[in-house]
Amino acid sequence: MFDWLIVGAGFAGSVLAERLARGSGKRVLLLDKRRHIGGTAYDHYDDEGLLVHKYGPHIFHTDSKEVFEYLSSFTAWRPYQHRVLASVDGQLVPIPINLDTINRLYNLRLTSFELEAFFAERAEKAPRVRTSEDVIVGKVGREVYEKFFRNYTRKQWGLDPSELDASVTAHIPVRTSRDDRYFTDTFQAMPLHGYTRMFERMLDHPNIKVMLGVDFREVKKSIPHEQVIYTGPIDAYFDDCYGKLPYRSLEFRFETKNTQVFQPAPVVNHPNEHPYTRVTEFKYLTGQEHPKTTLVYEYPRAEGDPYYPIPRPENAELYRKYEALAAATPGVHFIGRLATYRYSNMDQVVAQALGLYAKLTGLPHKRTPF
Ligand code: FAD
Ligand code: UDP
């Protein structure tokens, strides 16, 4: 008999398994239909011995000291500040758009002050910022928006930015400084030995049993348990009874090159050419020394594993119907990116999971020492 059956061994499920077992002495069964732990953040060594992220590049960044300290119980860190270049008009320029981006693209020598005026002249403010197009056109104007955002977004989402909620592009800043970091969070680092190793340490407890390659739907009736934490897609839990919630998927194509370094930045975005959106070279992220280097190319797909909930008003409405069903389902707690149909980063999911633990137990979620 388990106290808790937890579906999904990603951040949401693993943090709760760890807390309930180590923090509260509960007996936990953690299962995942994939054959590995770590969920979408899973990493592994490929055939050439290079550490890669199976489901695309995962860069850890957070402003939450609490989340960073919690995860630090299970991993040491490698300080890492992410940088991205975009291939636009035959040049590789920084994205987020900054002073160097505009000066290089237009062959100018603007100061930060002058760049503010440059943007102000071109920005078209919408009366109400509703869509992803409104966000960017309202900051930099239509021409720059079209070079960096329009085609990338159409490729990534199969929708025009004008058809997508503002939240998709709102977190990407536009800067008048030369700061070329992708993120500005207080804590930016990669788990020193990878995400999977961190998850292994998190789940290494006698009260946690992990079952992999098992679908919840096939075993839920046969495994005695008190309560459930469900981190898979919320529509699938209810057999898509109101219809499927739309998700965007990706296909990842990995390529190993017989050279130490292949591209001049960890990630190169390709908004306007190629069927893929971006190319990541993992060695920048992992710091691994190796004579070869592995890259991943991301090809957006309509079908496949559910990765990105698609934020549009009609989808939010459909989600609310499932959310109401979830609220009326006693003994089952829905949490994580897929179960809440929300575009959340890893740190937000960890914070959500720690919050749910506190709510379930009335205990603070501080880690009990090993
Ligand atoms: P998941 O990790 O998806 O875990 C859910 C698990 O549930 C899955 O393993 C699934 O197999 C399992 N499951 C589902 N249904 C069932 C079932 N019926 N039975 C058994 N198991 C089931 N975040 C960042 O902070 N930084 C980044 O750089 C970043 N990059 C990303 C890049 C990509 C391409 C994607 C897709 C996401 C990225 N994210 C990033 C987001 C990050 O992946 C998520 O925030 C995080 O992994 C969510 O954790 P989770 O536990 O909610 O979901
Ligand atoms: N985006 C874009 N051009 C870029 C980078 C991002 O149009 O060069 C848009 C695109 O719609 C993308 C969104 O901004 O889906 C969020 O970008 P982010 O890099 O955060 O994507 P993620 O890592 O979540 O896939």
Tab-separated table of N, CA and C in Angstrom, residues 169-249:
chain	number	residue	atom	x	y	z
A	169	THR	N	5.845	35.891	-26.022
A	169	THR	CA	7.054	36.689	-26.296
A	169	THR	C	7.332	37.734	-25.213
A	170	ALA	N	6.407	37.877	-24.256
A	170	ALA	CA	6.538	38.976	-23.273
A	170	ALA	C	7.790	38.840	-22.410
A	171	HIS	N	8.279	37.605	-22.213
A	171	HIS	CA	9.442	37.457	-21.328
A	171	HIS	C	10.772	37.726	-22.060
A	172	ILE	N	10.710	37.981	-23.353
A	172	ILE	CA	11.957	38.279	-24.071
A	172	ILE	C	12.154	39.796	-24.090
A	173	PRO	N	13.203	40.272	-23.410
A	173	PRO	CA	13.355	41.722	-23.306
A	173	PRO	C	13.889	42.349	-24.592
A	174	VAL	N	13.759	43.657	-24.682
A	174	VAL	CA	14.464	44.429	-25.709
A	174	VAL	C	15.325	45.398	-24.933
A	175	ARG	N	16.628	45.446	-25.249
A	175	ARG	CA	17.537	46.243	-24.426
A	175	ARG	C	18.203	47.342	-25.244
A	176	THR	N	18.487	48.439	-24.575
A	176	THR	CA	19.251	49.492	-25.248
A	176	THR	C	20.707	49.457	-24.769
A	177	SER	N	21.021	48.539	-23.884
A	177	SER	CA	22.409	48.350	-23.421
A	177	SER	C	23.091	47.301	-24.310
A	178	ARG	N	24.322	46.931	-23.915
A	178	ARG	CA	25.026	45.892	-24.682
A	178	ARG	C	24.919	44.526	-23.999
A	179	ASP	N	24.116	44.454	-22.943
A	179	ASP	CA	23.918	43.190	-22.220
A	179	ASP	C	23.361	42.152	-23.205
A	180	ASP	N	24.106	41.061	-23.380
A	180	ASP	CA	23.649	40.065	-24.358
A	180	ASP	C	23.272	38.733	-23.690
A	181	ARG	N	22.988	38.772	-22.380
A	181	ARG	CA	22.562	37.530	-21.717
A	181	ARG	C	21.105	37.232	-22.067
A	182	TYR	N	20.790	35.949	-22.221
A	182	TYR	CA	19.407	35.603	-22.541
A	182	TYR	C	18.517	35.802	-21.323
A	183	PHE	N	19.101	35.543	-20.132
A	183	PHE	CA	18.335	35.696	-18.883
A	183	PHE	C	19.088	36.632	-17.950
A	184	THR	N	18.334	37.291	-17.068
A	184	THR	CA	18.997	38.172	-16.102
A	184	THR	C	18.703	37.741	-14.661
A	185	ASP	N	18.206	36.514	-14.474
A	185	ASP	CA	17.859	36.045	-13.123
A	185	ASP	C	19.094	36.053	-12.205
A	186	THR	N	18.819	36.120	-10.913
A	186	THR	CA	19.885	36.129	-9.908
A	186	THR	C	20.703	34.842	-9.944
A	187	PHE	N	20.021	33.715	-10.095
A	187	PHE	CA	20.723	32.420	-10.088
A	187	PHE	C	20.671	31.834	-11.498
A	188	GLN	N	21.833	31.633	-12.084
A	188	GLN	CA	21.910	31.037	-13.418
A	188	GLN	C	23.037	30.020	-13.387
A	189	ALA	N	22.688	28.753	-13.564
A	189	ALA	CA	23.706	27.711	-13.443
A	189	ALA	C	23.168	26.414	-14.026
A	190	MET	N	24.100	25.521	-14.359
A	190	MET	CA	23.700	24.195	-14.840
A	190	MET	C	24.123	23.167	-13.793
A	191	PRO	N	23.301	22.121	-13.578
A	191	PRO	CA	23.713	21.078	-12.631
A	191	PRO	C	25.054	20.488	-13.087
A	192	LEU	N	26.031	20.489	-12.206
A	192	LEU	CA	27.414	20.171	-12.591
A	192	LEU	C	27.528	18.811	-13.286
A	193	HIS	N	26.802	17.827	-12.812
A	193	HIS	CA	26.879	16.496	-13.423
A	193	HIS	C	25.618	16.158	-14.216
A	194	GLY	N	24.845	17.177	-14.538
A	194	GLY	CA	23.665	16.972	-15.372
A	194	GLY	C	22.383	16.867	-14.551
A	195	TYR	N	21.257	16.998	-15.271
A	195	TYR	CA	19.947	16.958	-14.609
A	195	TYR	C	19.631	15.561	-14.085
A	196	THR	N	19.928	14.542	-14.895
A	196	THR	CA	19.528	13.189	-14.497
A	196	THR	C	20.203	12.788	-13.189
A	197	ARG	N	21.493	13.136	-13.058
A	197	ARG	CA	22.200	12.824	-11.813
A	197	ARG	C	21.522	13.526	-10.626
A	198	MET	N	21.094	14.764	-10.857
A	198	MET	CA	20.402	15.510	-9.797
A	198	MET	C	19.096	14.794	-9.401
A	199	PHE	N	18.336	14.335	-10.403
A	199	PHE	CA	17.095	13.605	-10.120
A	199	PHE	C	17.383	12.289	-9.387
A	200	GLU	N	18.464	11.616	-9.779
A	200	GLU	CA	18.806	10.347	-9.111
A	200	GLU	C	19.017	10.574	-7.622
A	201	ARG	N	19.716	11.639	-7.299
A	201	ARG	CA	19.976	11.934	-5.884
A	201	ARG	C	18.693	12.318	-5.156
A	202	MET	N	17.835	13.037	-5.857
A	202	MET	CA	16.568	13.453	-5.256
A	202	MET	C	15.719	12.233	-4.885
A	203	LEU	N	15.749	11.233	-5.769
A	203	LEU	CA	14.836	10.092	-5.610
A	203	LEU	C	15.467	8.926	-4.860
A	204	ASP	N	16.704	9.091	-4.412
A	204	ASP	CA	17.404	8.011	-3.719
A	204	ASP	C	16.965	7.980	-2.250
A	205	HIS	N	15.829	7.311	-2.005
A	205	HIS	CA	15.299	7.239	-0.645
A	205	HIS	C	14.521	5.925	-0.506
A	206	PRO	N	14.665	5.245	0.638
A	206	PRO	CA	13.995	3.944	0.770
A	206	PRO	C	12.468	4.005	0.653
A	207	ASN	N	11.873	5.158	0.906
A	207	ASN	CA	10.408	5.250	0.808
A	207	ASN	C	9.915	5.533	-0.610
A	208	ILE	N	10.872	5.722	-1.544
A	208	ILE	CA	10.441	6.023	-2.920
A	208	ILE	C	10.706	4.817	-3.817
A	209	LYS	N	9.628	4.325	-4.420
A	209	LYS	CA	9.805	3.271	-5.429
A	209	LYS	C	9.514	3.897	-6.791
A	210	VAL	N	10.434	3.673	-7.747
A	210	VAL	CA	10.266	4.257	-9.080
A	210	VAL	C	9.944	3.145	-10.071
A	211	MET	N	8.884	3.341	-10.847
A	211	MET	CA	8.544	2.373	-11.911
A	211	MET	C	8.557	3.114	-13.238
A	212	LEU	N	9.365	2.614	-14.185
A	212	LEU	CA	9.496	3.315	-15.472
A	212	LEU	C	8.881	2.483	-16.598
A	213	GLY	N	8.535	3.161	-17.687
A	213	GLY	CA	7.919	2.467	-18.812
A	213	GLY	C	6.510	1.985	-18.478
A	214	VAL	N	5.845	2.683	-17.541
A	214	VAL	CA	4.509	2.250	-17.105
A	214	VAL	C	3.515	3.403	-17.263
A	215	ASP	N	2.422	3.130	-17.951
A	215	ASP	CA	1.394	4.164	-18.122
A	215	ASP	C	0.403	4.075	-16.963
A	216	PHE	N	0.172	5.206	-16.332
A	216	PHE	CA	-0.762	5.302	-15.208
A	216	PHE	C	-2.109	4.658	-15.530
A	217	ARG	N	-2.585	4.918	-16.765
A	217	ARG	CA	-3.923	4.433	-17.120
A	217	ARG	C	-4.009	2.913	-17.049
A	218	GLU	N	-2.862	2.270	-17.273
A	218	GLU	CA	-2.892	0.796	-17.266
A	218	GLU	C	-2.788	0.201	-15.871
A	219	VAL	N	-2.266	0.960	-14.917
A	219	VAL	CA	-2.009	0.348	-13.601
A	219	VAL	C	-2.817	0.966	-12.455
A	220	LYS	N	-3.534	2.048	-12.747
A	220	LYS	CA	-4.144	2.795	-11.624
A	220	LYS	C	-5.070	1.943	-10.758
A	221	LYS	N	-5.744	0.978	-11.396
A	221	LYS	CA	-6.702	0.162	-10.617
A	221	LYS	C	-5.995	-0.925	-9.824
A	222	SER	N	-4.810	-1.323	-10.291
A	222	SER	CA	-4.159	-2.485	-9.661
A	222	SER	C	-3.158	-2.108	-8.563
A	223	ILE	N	-2.854	-0.826	-8.414
A	223	ILE	CA	-1.880	-0.447	-7.378
A	223	ILE	C	-2.597	0.253	-6.221
A	224	PRO	N	-2.627	-0.379	-5.053
A	224	PRO	CA	-3.326	0.270	-3.928
A	224	PRO	C	-2.596	1.542	-3.475
A	225	HIS	N	-3.351	2.607	-3.347
A	225	HIS	CA	-2.752	3.889	-2.942
A	225	HIS	C	-3.826	4.760	-2.300
A	226	GLU	N	-3.353	5.745	-1.537
A	226	GLU	CA	-4.300	6.658	-0.872
A	226	GLU	C	-4.665	7.823	-1.784
A	227	GLN	N	-3.602	8.532	-2.238
A	227	GLN	CA	-3.841	9.752	-3.014
A	227	GLN	C	-2.936	9.788	-4.243
A	228	VAL	N	-3.309	10.647	-5.193
A	228	VAL	CA	-2.561	10.722	-6.460
A	228	VAL	C	-2.061	12.147	-6.694
A	229	ILE	N	-0.826	12.229	-7.190
A	229	ILE	CA	-0.351	13.493	-7.765
A	229	ILE	C	-0.139	13.215	-9.245
A	230	TYR	N	-0.797	14.002	-10.080
A	230	TYR	CA	-0.787	13.735	-11.522
A	230	TYR	C	-0.108	14.898	-12.243
A	231	THR	N	0.973	14.588	-12.997
A	231	THR	CA	1.715	15.663	-13.688
A	231	THR	C	1.696	15.489	-15.209
A	232	GLY	N	0.861	14.580	-15.706
A	232	GLY	CA	0.732	14.425	-17.166
A	232	GLY	C	-0.272	15.430	-17.716
A	233	PRO	N	-0.609	15.333	-19.005
A	233	PRO	CA	-1.587	16.260	-19.599
A	233	PRO	C	-2.958	16.091	-18.943
A	234	ILE	N	-3.561	17.201	-18.576
A	234	ILE	CA	-4.832	17.148	-17.833
A	234	ILE	C	-5.952	16.565	-18.693
A	235	ASP	N	-5.934	16.852	-20.002
A	235	ASP	CA	-7.011	16.324	-20.857
A	235	ASP	C	-6.954	14.794	-20.921
A	236	ALA	N	-5.728	14.243	-20.962
A	236	ALA	CA	-5.577	12.781	-21.040
A	236	ALA	C	-6.121	12.124	-19.772
A	237	TYR	N	-5.953	12.779	-18.620
A	237	TYR	CA	-6.472	12.195	-17.362
A	237	TYR	C	-7.979	11.951	-17.472
A	238	PHE	N	-8.659	12.885	-18.117
A	238	PHE	CA	-10.123	12.776	-18.236
A	238	PHE	C	-10.538	12.209	-19.603
A	239	ASP	N	-9.653	11.413	-20.211
A	239	ASP	CA	-9.925	10.766	-21.503
A	239	ASP	C	-10.400	11.758	-22.560
A	240	ASP	N	-9.842	12.956	-22.545
A	240	ASP	CA	-10.157	13.992	-23.543
A	240	ASP	C	-11.663	14.238	-23.652
A	241	CYS	N	-12.377	14.135	-22.535
A	241	CYS	CA	-13.846	14.144	-22.600
A	241	CYS	C	-14.421	15.440	-23.188
A	242	TYR	N	-13.714	16.539	-23.053
A	242	TYR	CA	-14.203	17.784	-23.681
A	242	TYR	C	-13.487	18.062	-25.003
A	243	GLY	N	-12.698	17.123	-25.469
A	243	GLY	CA	-11.863	17.341	-26.664
A	243	GLY	C	-10.412	17.550	-26.233
A	244	LYS	N	-9.495	17.415	-27.191
A	244	LYS	CA	-8.066	17.508	-26.882
A	244	LYS	C	-7.635	18.953	-26.708
A	245	LEU	N	-6.814	19.189	-25.696
A	245	LEU	CA	-6.176	20.503	-25.566
A	245	LEU	C	-5.029	20.548	-26.568
A	246	PRO	N	-4.916	21.618	-27.342
A	246	PRO	CA	-3.843	21.659	-28.346
A	246	PRO	C	-2.460	21.865	-27.722
A	247	TYR	N	-1.516	21.079	-28.180
A	247	TYR	CA	-0.109	21.229	-27.776
A	247	TYR	C	0.740	21.363	-29.023
A	248	ARG	N	1.838	22.061	-28.917
A	248	ARG	CA	2.819	22.110	-29.996
A	248	ARG	C	3.941	21.140	-29.648
A	249	SER	N	4.442	20.438	-30.649
A	249	SER	CA	5.512	19.476	-30.396
A	249	SER	C	6.776	19.847	-31.167
